Amino acid sequence: MTMMTPAPLDQQQQEDEEMLVPHSDVVEGPQPMEVAQVEPASTVDSQPVEDPPTMKFTWTIENFTRLNTKKHYSDTFVVGGYKWRILIFPKGNNVDYLSMYLDVADSGTLPYGWSRYAHFSLAVVNHIHTKYSIRKDTQHQFNARESDWGFTSFMLLGDLYDLSRGYLVNDTVVVEAEVAVRKVLDYWSYDSKKETGYVGLKNQGATCYMNSLLQTLYHIPYFRKAVYHMPTTENDMPSGSIPLALQSLFYKLQYNDSSVATKELTKSFGWDTYDSFMQHDVQELNRVLCEKLEDKMKGTVVEGTIQQLFEGHHMNYIECINVDYKSTRKESFYDLQLDVKGCRDVYASFDKYVEVERLEGDNKYHAEEHGLQDAKKGVLFIDFPPVLQLQLKRFEYDFMRDTMVKINDRYEFPLQLDLDRENGKYLSPDSDKSVRNLYTLHSVLVHSGGVHGGHYYAFIRPTLSDQWYKFDDERVTKEDVKRALEEQYGGEEELPHTNPGFNNTPFKFTKYSNAYMLVYIRDSDKDKIICNVDEKDIAEHLRIRLKKEQEEKEDKRRYKAQAHLFTIIKVARDEDLTEQIGRDIYFDLVDHDKVRSFRIEKQTPFNLFKEDVAKEFGIPVQFQRFWIWAKRQNHTYRPNRPLTPQEETQSVGQLREVSNKTNNAELKLFLEVAFGPDLRPIPPPDKTKEDILLFFKLYDPEKRELRFVGRFFVKSSSKPAEILGKLNQLAGFAPEEEIELYEEIKFEPCIMCEHLDKKTSFRLSQIEDGDIICFQKSTPLKSEEECKYPDVPSFLEYVHNRQVVHFRSLEKPKEEDFSLELSKQHTYDDVVEKLARQIGLDDPTKIRLTAHNCYSQQPKPQPIKFRGVEHLTDMLVHYNQSSDILYYEVLDIPLPELQGLKNLKVAFHHATKDEVVIHNIRLPKQSTVGDVINVLKTKVELSHPKAELRLLEVFYHKIYKIFPHGEKIENINDQYWTLRAEEIPEEEKNLGLHDRLIHVYHFTKDTAQNQMQVQNFGEPFLLVIHEGETLAEVKERIQKKLQVPDEEFAKWKFAFLSLGRPEYLQDSDVVSSRFQRRDVYGAWEQYLGLEHSDNAPKRAYAANQNRHTYEKPVKIYN
């Protein structure tokens, strides 16, 4: 699955969506290709193949900060018989990130047409904690055009060069590459239906997560049958009806011979194209889709199907130990979220799910009339559904890194799942013991890749036989049980080395492809669920509609297949010119896509084609004369010459080749017909070299109208003055009316329309066949108000530059507000002035405009600066596309003034009250931190009038900087760090000679992957410690400062931490002896740690632990 975006994404979006690209040295403009972190469509898993040759290569880069080359290559290493190397851009490939790629080392010497396929990961190793190494993986088919592939935005340069982060130690960076090379199998000739009996789903752009879910639901026949039985009518449109779109999709999956598109279905969700390119949360999509269907099924014959299939119930209980009191609450579920971390298999997850928690000590349960009591709390299942959907929590929130991480740990799941095991340990006493909860595995949904994106596919056995199938977007392949089960457990695999000389010891290769959702079907319900679904289950109107669609598709295919046998002849006539000029077009003569076209076999003699024309237009063959159109050097398109009698004896195919050097299948002709005084056709006049065919347009300045009035032959030696009477007659003017003549020469890239001298011959004026003469009355008009465009050139200039712009309020970017007709040549000031007039605003400088991103269909993240562009065209262009949308907002101060200001979000921590208030401070960019503090003093409540404030930079619950008062605010970033303002305690103002100011942070310990990991949380603070002061004395002051109750404080432990390693302190230890004196303006690597449990409420977005990227929530609008 690949998602193409021809231009670089805006900075914020680059951070939120991991980008994979071949590297490019272009400084500006789009890179050759950008691809979301996904698995390419050229699947290599079409048949089970031998395990690919794999190896790990470690590259130690010394003197890293002294590298002064833009690109830096590793040594060459060999995998699968191919030479590879790593390419890095130490200062970023035109971005603020380390850029890193896998490169084919010998691409320059390989034979024409070479290709190789590799699944690989690249990593920057963290020297302090390997858990925090940054690793990203992908797969790619390498070829001459794309001989390197990887990550332009691998990791922020700021993180890499920050010595406290642990990536750059002793000026050394360690990079690892794990590469698995596979054989490329022929993707294009593979026929899924022929090989497997099933077809795949086309990828709409980052929708493989949806495709794997839809295939899973489709292969639950009872669900498919229910969808078919949902009432729809022949008047419904699939794009506006979820039931009909799903019926249509399922029908095509059942009866089509090739892969099926999902566009109608996503349209029925109300998704725009941008939505369908967003990788949503699969579990969320599953729930929202089922809820929508459940709602649409209400009041129909299939009402309740979703609940019957997927709904189970569990009981939450709290039971007191010492008194007779029990509280229970029944809840339903459609799927279960199971922990992967710390669990070896599904049974261990279920054990954890029903684990009993004891409520005692500070955490006692308040039992109504019994008061606080020791109790046990847990969950038991009342019943399980026939179709059990298990969501595996492969994605979890890491508080230490403040980001989502993927859990690639090994996690096993059985073919047969017995949920009655150990005497029904998972079941509540109220459960129905007559139901046997023995389940068989039906589907395994897999995620391959990292946390920021990846590829989704599914292993399904539709009839629960031993044969598994892999559904990977458009491709369906037969697979064995090992592929579907064991290879999706995740974890690490030990692989032998195939390349001596590089890390010869065996190494662990992390499997980035692993199961994230399992579907089980209960054995006792198997026959009901795996039922027969045939045409009689499908509504007749749907069958007719879809068969008609198939027939039309087949006709189109046949039409396409036979296209090489036919020529399309497009015939333009005077009637077309009259109809189009002044309405659809103003320049040239005709839009050939809107004229009558004929599809004629290439072998047909042209004279025979003329008979078809005679039938169509009622013009006898002897009165027809055809002209060939020619594209001139100035990009205009005009009738060039009549066909010769000899040419008319040729076949249509031969004639097309003569007339058309671009070798497309079209022949464009102009049909000249002459009429006698009785308006009946007559034979065309003889044409000599002296005769020129001219076309005439009339312009009316008062009405601002341009129209076609006719054509006729003139002698090249004659002068325009000789045809004035004839032109007046065509226009309906008096015979002696004074008129001005202009020649329309070209219109791209700019207008060229020149006055024609009436006394100079046509030959001397270089007038030839097919030229266009525009004319108008020469009577001068009274004023510009009366006529804004007084002559033909000014009118054509206006038409050429006019641009209708659709304006939208930036607050409501999906809703059109109004449209204005503007000129592409309008300056920035012209545009905002006209906009201000439209919205009734006196001061146009208070308007701020934002351009439109044509690819995402969203406003660009950065607004247009005041007079930052010259013309309207510059506002509307987005890389190689042009838009007609602009967003506007009305500011409270003029934009030039605002651009000189910096907006900072500062969190003020009150000295005595337990509260934090966010203030937005807006000051000139040249202001200092001292100015910010002075403004803050006027906004906040101080503990005493003479209190002094300071500004801190807080990140990951650590203080990284105390800002000097003189620092300019222009470069302070409040988007990624928190700016904290606080009063400076009195004791800090009078530091003794031997006093120390130390950092104090809260932390907990997390044991993950057999490693002890320190996780900071809460608000960090600074503390003065005196020489000789013991921990007991320091603790007393900390307890008083934080106001922690004695009982709670007694549980706290205190440690000296250096580089993340805790060294626990005793009450008698002298604290100051541990800390060396350091400059306080920097992130300290040493701090006093307060170890205790984090009782603060978690951040809102951490609640759903299975969300794994910064996504928009799934919405289905219909």
PDB file of C-alpha atoms in Angstrom, residues 576-753:
ATOM      1  CA  ASP A 576     -20.259  24.990 -32.191  1.00  0.00           C
ATOM      2  CA  LEU A 577     -18.317  28.255 -32.492  1.00  0.00           C
ATOM      3  CA  THR A 578     -21.511  30.301 -32.153  1.00  0.00           C
ATOM      4  CA  GLU A 579     -22.584  28.315 -29.103  1.00  0.00           C
ATOM      5  CA  GLN A 580     -19.253  28.317 -27.266  1.00  0.00           C
ATOM      6  CA  ILE A 581     -17.537  31.658 -27.943  1.00  0.00           C
ATOM      7  CA  GLY A 582     -18.513  34.197 -25.284  1.00  0.00           C
ATOM      8  CA  ARG A 583     -19.985  31.506 -23.037  1.00  0.00           C
ATOM      9  CA  ASP A 584     -17.624  28.580 -22.436  1.00  0.00           C
ATOM     10  CA  ILE A 585     -14.582  30.028 -24.168  1.00  0.00           C
ATOM     11  CA  TYR A 586     -13.250  33.425 -25.214  1.00  0.00           C
ATOM     12  CA  PHE A 587      -9.919  32.520 -26.822  1.00  0.00           C
ATOM     13  CA  ASP A 588      -9.336  30.404 -29.932  1.00  0.00           C
ATOM     14  CA  LEU A 589     -12.407  28.967 -31.643  1.00  0.00           C
ATOM     15  CA  VAL A 590     -13.748  25.832 -29.988  1.00  0.00           C
ATOM     16  CA  ASP A 591     -13.451  23.336 -27.118  1.00  0.00           C
ATOM     17  CA  HIS A 592     -13.055  20.048 -29.008  1.00  0.00           C
ATOM     18  CA  ASP A 593     -14.290  18.035 -26.048  1.00  0.00           C
ATOM     19  CA  LYS A 594     -17.748  19.609 -26.541  1.00  0.00           C
ATOM     20  CA  VAL A 595     -18.226  18.924 -30.229  1.00  0.00           C
ATOM     21  CA  ARG A 596     -19.795  15.882 -31.931  1.00  0.00           C
ATOM     22  CA  SER A 597     -17.392  12.935 -32.008  1.00  0.00           C
ATOM     23  CA  PHE A 598     -17.552   9.790 -34.150  1.00  0.00           C
ATOM     24  CA  ARG A 599     -15.902   6.435 -33.336  1.00  0.00           C
ATOM     25  CA  ILE A 600     -14.867   5.016 -36.684  1.00  0.00           C
ATOM     26  CA  GLU A 601     -12.925   1.848 -37.543  1.00  0.00           C
ATOM     27  CA  LYS A 602      -9.472   2.786 -38.802  1.00  0.00           C
ATOM     28  CA  GLN A 603      -9.928   0.798 -42.039  1.00  0.00           C
ATOM     29  CA  THR A 604     -13.039   2.792 -43.012  1.00  0.00           C
ATOM     30  CA  PRO A 605     -12.460   4.931 -46.157  1.00  0.00           C
ATOM     31  CA  PHE A 606     -12.830   8.632 -45.343  1.00  0.00           C
ATOM     32  CA  ASN A 607     -15.455   9.043 -48.097  1.00  0.00           C
ATOM     33  CA  LEU A 608     -17.603   6.465 -46.281  1.00  0.00           C
ATOM     34  CA  PHE A 609     -17.231   8.464 -43.030  1.00  0.00           C
ATOM     35  CA  LYS A 610     -18.608  11.526 -44.905  1.00  0.00           C
ATOM     36  CA  GLU A 611     -21.857   9.599 -45.338  1.00  0.00           C
ATOM     37  CA  ASP A 612     -22.121   9.252 -41.536  1.00  0.00           C
ATOM     38  CA  VAL A 613     -21.651  13.034 -41.298  1.00  0.00           C
ATOM     39  CA  ALA A 614     -24.353  13.579 -43.924  1.00  0.00           C
ATOM     40  CA  LYS A 615     -26.790  11.475 -41.861  1.00  0.00           C
ATOM     41  CA  GLU A 616     -25.860  13.227 -38.595  1.00  0.00           C
ATOM     42  CA  PHE A 617     -25.929  16.857 -39.800  1.00  0.00           C
ATOM     43  CA  GLY A 618     -28.117  16.692 -42.916  1.00  0.00           C
ATOM     44  CA  ILE A 619     -25.343  18.050 -45.144  1.00  0.00           C
ATOM     45  CA  PRO A 620     -25.004  16.068 -48.407  1.00  0.00           C
ATOM     46  CA  VAL A 621     -21.517  14.652 -49.037  1.00  0.00           C
ATOM     47  CA  GLN A 622     -20.838  16.912 -52.085  1.00  0.00           C
ATOM     48  CA  PHE A 623     -21.322  20.042 -49.948  1.00  0.00           C
ATOM     49  CA  GLN A 624     -18.862  19.027 -47.187  1.00  0.00           C
ATOM     50  CA  ARG A 625     -15.301  20.344 -47.007  1.00  0.00           C
ATOM     51  CA  PHE A 626     -13.092  19.321 -44.074  1.00  0.00           C
ATOM     52  CA  TRP A 627     -10.161  21.293 -42.660  1.00  0.00           C
ATOM     53  CA  ILE A 628      -7.366  19.888 -40.520  1.00  0.00           C
ATOM     54  CA  TRP A 629      -6.613  21.730 -37.270  1.00  0.00           C
ATOM     55  CA  ALA A 630      -3.014  22.553 -36.389  1.00  0.00           C
ATOM     56  CA  LYS A 631      -1.352  23.547 -33.146  1.00  0.00           C
ATOM     57  CA  ARG A 632       0.764  26.621 -33.766  1.00  0.00           C
ATOM     58  CA  GLN A 633       4.058  27.444 -32.090  1.00  0.00           C
ATOM     59  CA  ASN A 634       2.318  30.025 -29.898  1.00  0.00           C
ATOM     60  CA  HIS A 635       0.071  27.214 -28.529  1.00  0.00           C
ATOM     61  CA  THR A 636      -3.106  28.334 -30.318  1.00  0.00           C
ATOM     62  CA  TYR A 637      -5.169  25.808 -32.273  1.00  0.00           C
ATOM     63  CA  ARG A 638      -6.590  26.843 -35.673  1.00  0.00           C
ATOM     64  CA  PRO A 639      -7.955  25.297 -38.913  1.00  0.00           C
ATOM     65  CA  ASN A 640      -4.846  25.006 -41.089  1.00  0.00           C
ATOM     66  CA  ARG A 641      -5.815  23.667 -44.548  1.00  0.00           C
ATOM     67  CA  PRO A 642      -8.585  21.730 -46.308  1.00  0.00           C
ATOM     68  CA  LEU A 643      -8.161  18.007 -46.956  1.00  0.00           C
ATOM     69  CA  THR A 644      -7.068  17.287 -50.515  1.00  0.00           C
ATOM     70  CA  PRO A 645      -9.240  15.059 -52.753  1.00  0.00           C
ATOM     71  CA  GLN A 646      -6.409  12.519 -52.712  1.00  0.00           C
ATOM     72  CA  GLU A 647      -6.378  12.507 -48.845  1.00  0.00           C
ATOM     73  CA  GLU A 648     -10.134  11.929 -48.794  1.00  0.00           C
ATOM     74  CA  THR A 649      -9.637   8.637 -50.650  1.00  0.00           C
ATOM     75  CA  GLN A 650      -7.475   7.313 -47.783  1.00  0.00           C
ATOM     76  CA  SER A 651      -8.678   5.344 -44.767  1.00  0.00           C
ATOM     77  CA  VAL A 652      -9.535   7.149 -41.537  1.00  0.00           C
ATOM     78  CA  GLY A 653      -6.509   5.568 -39.823  1.00  0.00           C
ATOM     79  CA  GLN A 654      -4.052   6.771 -42.499  1.00  0.00           C
ATOM     80  CA  LEU A 655      -5.496  10.256 -42.362  1.00  0.00           C
ATOM     81  CA  ARG A 656      -5.121  10.460 -38.602  1.00  0.00           C
ATOM     82  CA  GLU A 657      -1.432   9.574 -38.881  1.00  0.00           C
ATOM     83  CA  VAL A 658      -0.925  12.317 -41.483  1.00  0.00           C
ATOM     84  CA  SER A 659      -2.684  14.971 -39.416  1.00  0.00           C
ATOM     85  CA  ASN A 660      -1.539  14.038 -35.950  1.00  0.00           C
ATOM     86  CA  LYS A 661       2.099  13.871 -34.994  1.00  0.00           C
ATOM     87  CA  THR A 662       1.340  13.330 -31.285  1.00  0.00           C
ATOM     88  CA  ASN A 663       0.039   9.845 -32.137  1.00  0.00           C
ATOM     89  CA  ASN A 664      -3.154   9.932 -30.082  1.00  0.00           C
ATOM     90  CA  ALA A 665      -6.301   8.227 -31.302  1.00  0.00           C
ATOM     91  CA  GLU A 666      -8.117  11.441 -32.308  1.00  0.00           C
ATOM     92  CA  LEU A 667      -8.578  13.247 -35.590  1.00  0.00           C
ATOM     93  CA  LYS A 668      -9.857  16.844 -35.248  1.00  0.00           C
ATOM     94  CA  LEU A 669     -11.622  18.418 -38.221  1.00  0.00           C
ATOM     95  CA  PHE A 670     -13.521  21.614 -39.044  1.00  0.00           C
ATOM     96  CA  LEU A 671     -16.519  21.132 -41.324  1.00  0.00           C
ATOM     97  CA  GLU A 672     -16.874  24.048 -43.767  1.00  0.00           C
ATOM     98  CA  VAL A 673     -20.340  24.348 -45.284  1.00  0.00           C
ATOM     99  CA  ALA A 674     -21.342  27.159 -47.688  1.00  0.00           C
ATOM    100  CA  PHE A 675     -24.950  28.315 -47.998  1.00  0.00           C
ATOM    101  CA  GLY A 676     -26.748  29.992 -50.908  1.00  0.00           C
ATOM    102  CA  PRO A 677     -29.187  32.948 -50.655  1.00  0.00           C
ATOM    103  CA  ASP A 678     -31.996  30.469 -49.898  1.00  0.00           C
ATOM    104  CA  LEU A 679     -29.923  29.166 -46.922  1.00  0.00           C
ATOM    105  CA  ARG A 680     -29.500  25.772 -48.562  1.00  0.00           C
ATOM    106  CA  PRO A 681     -26.073  24.137 -48.729  1.00  0.00           C
ATOM    107  CA  ILE A 682     -24.076  24.743 -51.904  1.00  0.00           C
ATOM    108  CA  PRO A 683     -20.716  23.326 -53.030  1.00  0.00           C
ATOM    109  CA  PRO A 684     -17.804  25.020 -51.236  1.00  0.00           C
ATOM    110  CA  PRO A 685     -16.081  27.777 -53.203  1.00  0.00           C
ATOM    111  CA  ASP A 686     -12.821  27.038 -54.994  1.00  0.00           C
ATOM    112  CA  LYS A 687      -9.816  27.884 -52.865  1.00  0.00           C
ATOM    113  CA  THR A 688      -6.605  29.163 -54.343  1.00  0.00           C
ATOM    114  CA  LYS A 689      -3.354  30.042 -52.547  1.00  0.00           C
ATOM    115  CA  GLU A 690      -4.545  33.643 -52.660  1.00  0.00           C
ATOM    116  CA  ASP A 691      -7.679  32.836 -50.597  1.00  0.00           C
ATOM    117  CA  ILE A 692      -7.507  33.013 -46.790  1.00  0.00           C
ATOM    118  CA  LEU A 693     -10.243  31.706 -44.473  1.00  0.00           C
ATOM    119  CA  LEU A 694     -10.753  34.136 -41.548  1.00  0.00           C
ATOM    120  CA  PHE A 695     -12.954  33.860 -38.457  1.00  0.00           C
ATOM    121  CA  PHE A 696     -14.639  36.913 -36.950  1.00  0.00           C
ATOM    122  CA  LYS A 697     -15.641  37.792 -33.365  1.00  0.00           C
ATOM    123  CA  LEU A 698     -17.659  40.878 -32.416  1.00  0.00           C
ATOM    124  CA  TYR A 699     -17.102  42.750 -29.136  1.00  0.00           C
ATOM    125  CA  ASP A 700     -19.754  44.959 -27.486  1.00  0.00           C
ATOM    126  CA  PRO A 701     -18.041  47.175 -24.835  1.00  0.00           C
ATOM    127  CA  GLU A 702     -21.294  48.313 -23.234  1.00  0.00           C
ATOM    128  CA  LYS A 703     -22.557  44.782 -22.635  1.00  0.00           C
ATOM    129  CA  ARG A 704     -19.040  43.348 -22.204  1.00  0.00           C
ATOM    130  CA  GLU A 705     -19.937  40.622 -24.680  1.00  0.00           C
ATOM    131  CA  LEU A 706     -17.818  38.769 -27.206  1.00  0.00           C
ATOM    132  CA  ARG A 707     -19.464  36.510 -29.794  1.00  0.00           C
ATOM    133  CA  PHE A 708     -18.735  34.650 -33.026  1.00  0.00           C
ATOM    134  CA  VAL A 709     -20.433  36.255 -36.031  1.00  0.00           C
ATOM    135  CA  GLY A 710     -19.096  34.229 -38.958  1.00  0.00           C
ATOM    136  CA  ARG A 711     -16.239  33.382 -41.317  1.00  0.00           C
ATOM    137  CA  PHE A 712     -15.420  34.052 -44.921  1.00  0.00           C
ATOM    138  CA  PHE A 713     -12.573  34.040 -47.443  1.00  0.00           C
ATOM    139  CA  VAL A 714     -10.527  37.119 -48.259  1.00  0.00           C
ATOM    140  CA  LYS A 715      -7.786  37.640 -50.832  1.00  0.00           C
ATOM    141  CA  SER A 716      -4.355  37.914 -49.209  1.00  0.00           C
ATOM    142  CA  SER A 717      -3.547  40.902 -51.414  1.00  0.00           C
ATOM    143  CA  SER A 718      -6.720  42.754 -50.304  1.00  0.00           C
ATOM    144  CA  LYS A 719      -6.931  45.120 -47.342  1.00  0.00           C
ATOM    145  CA  PRO A 720      -9.141  45.082 -44.240  1.00  0.00           C
ATOM    146  CA  ALA A 721     -10.747  48.365 -45.436  1.00  0.00           C
ATOM    147  CA  GLU A 722     -12.330  46.371 -48.292  1.00  0.00           C
ATOM    148  CA  ILE A 723     -14.307  44.058 -45.957  1.00  0.00           C
ATOM    149  CA  LEU A 724     -15.689  46.684 -43.506  1.00  0.00           C
ATOM    150  CA  GLY A 725     -19.126  46.719 -45.173  1.00  0.00           C
ATOM    151  CA  LYS A 726     -19.358  42.918 -44.975  1.00  0.00           C
ATOM    152  CA  LEU A 727     -18.386  42.997 -41.277  1.00  0.00           C
ATOM    153  CA  ASN A 728     -21.021  45.672 -40.535  1.00  0.00           C
ATOM    154  CA  GLN A 729     -23.551  43.444 -42.252  1.00  0.00           C
ATOM    155  CA  LEU A 730     -22.512  40.441 -40.102  1.00  0.00           C
ATOM    156  CA  ALA A 731     -22.772  42.584 -36.948  1.00  0.00           C
ATOM    157  CA  GLY A 732     -26.100  44.153 -37.924  1.00  0.00           C
ATOM    158  CA  PHE A 733     -24.530  47.648 -37.972  1.00  0.00           C
ATOM    159  CA  ALA A 734     -25.254  50.469 -40.436  1.00  0.00           C
ATOM    160  CA  PRO A 735     -23.158  50.036 -43.623  1.00  0.00           C
ATOM    161  CA  GLU A 736     -21.035  53.115 -42.888  1.00  0.00           C
ATOM    162  CA  GLU A 737     -20.442  52.374 -39.152  1.00  0.00           C
ATOM    163  CA  GLU A 738     -16.860  53.113 -38.070  1.00  0.00           C
ATOM    164  CA  ILE A 739     -15.279  49.930 -36.683  1.00  0.00           C
ATOM    165  CA  GLU A 740     -11.891  48.982 -35.226  1.00  0.00           C
ATOM    166  CA  LEU A 741     -10.193  45.669 -36.069  1.00  0.00           C
ATOM    167  CA  TYR A 742      -7.837  43.599 -33.889  1.00  0.00           C
ATOM    168  CA  GLU A 743      -6.001  40.353 -34.538  1.00  0.00           C
ATOM    169  CA  GLU A 744      -6.251  37.774 -31.713  1.00  0.00           C
ATOM    170  CA  ILE A 745      -2.732  36.298 -31.795  1.00  0.00           C
ATOM    171  CA  LYS A 746      -2.287  34.294 -28.562  1.00  0.00           C
ATOM    172  CA  PHE A 747      -3.437  34.110 -24.936  1.00  0.00           C
ATOM    173  CA  GLU A 748      -0.798  32.042 -23.123  1.00  0.00           C
ATOM    174  CA  PRO A 749       1.132  32.919 -21.069  1.00  0.00           C
ATOM    175  CA  CYS A 750      -0.116  36.459 -21.712  1.00  0.00           C
ATOM    176  CA  ILE A 751      -2.597  38.135 -24.025  1.00  0.00           C
ATOM    177  CA  MET A 752      -1.423  39.282 -27.456  1.00  0.00           C
ATOM    178  CA  CYS A 753      -4.174  41.099 -29.376  1.00  0.00           C
TER     179      CYS A 753
END
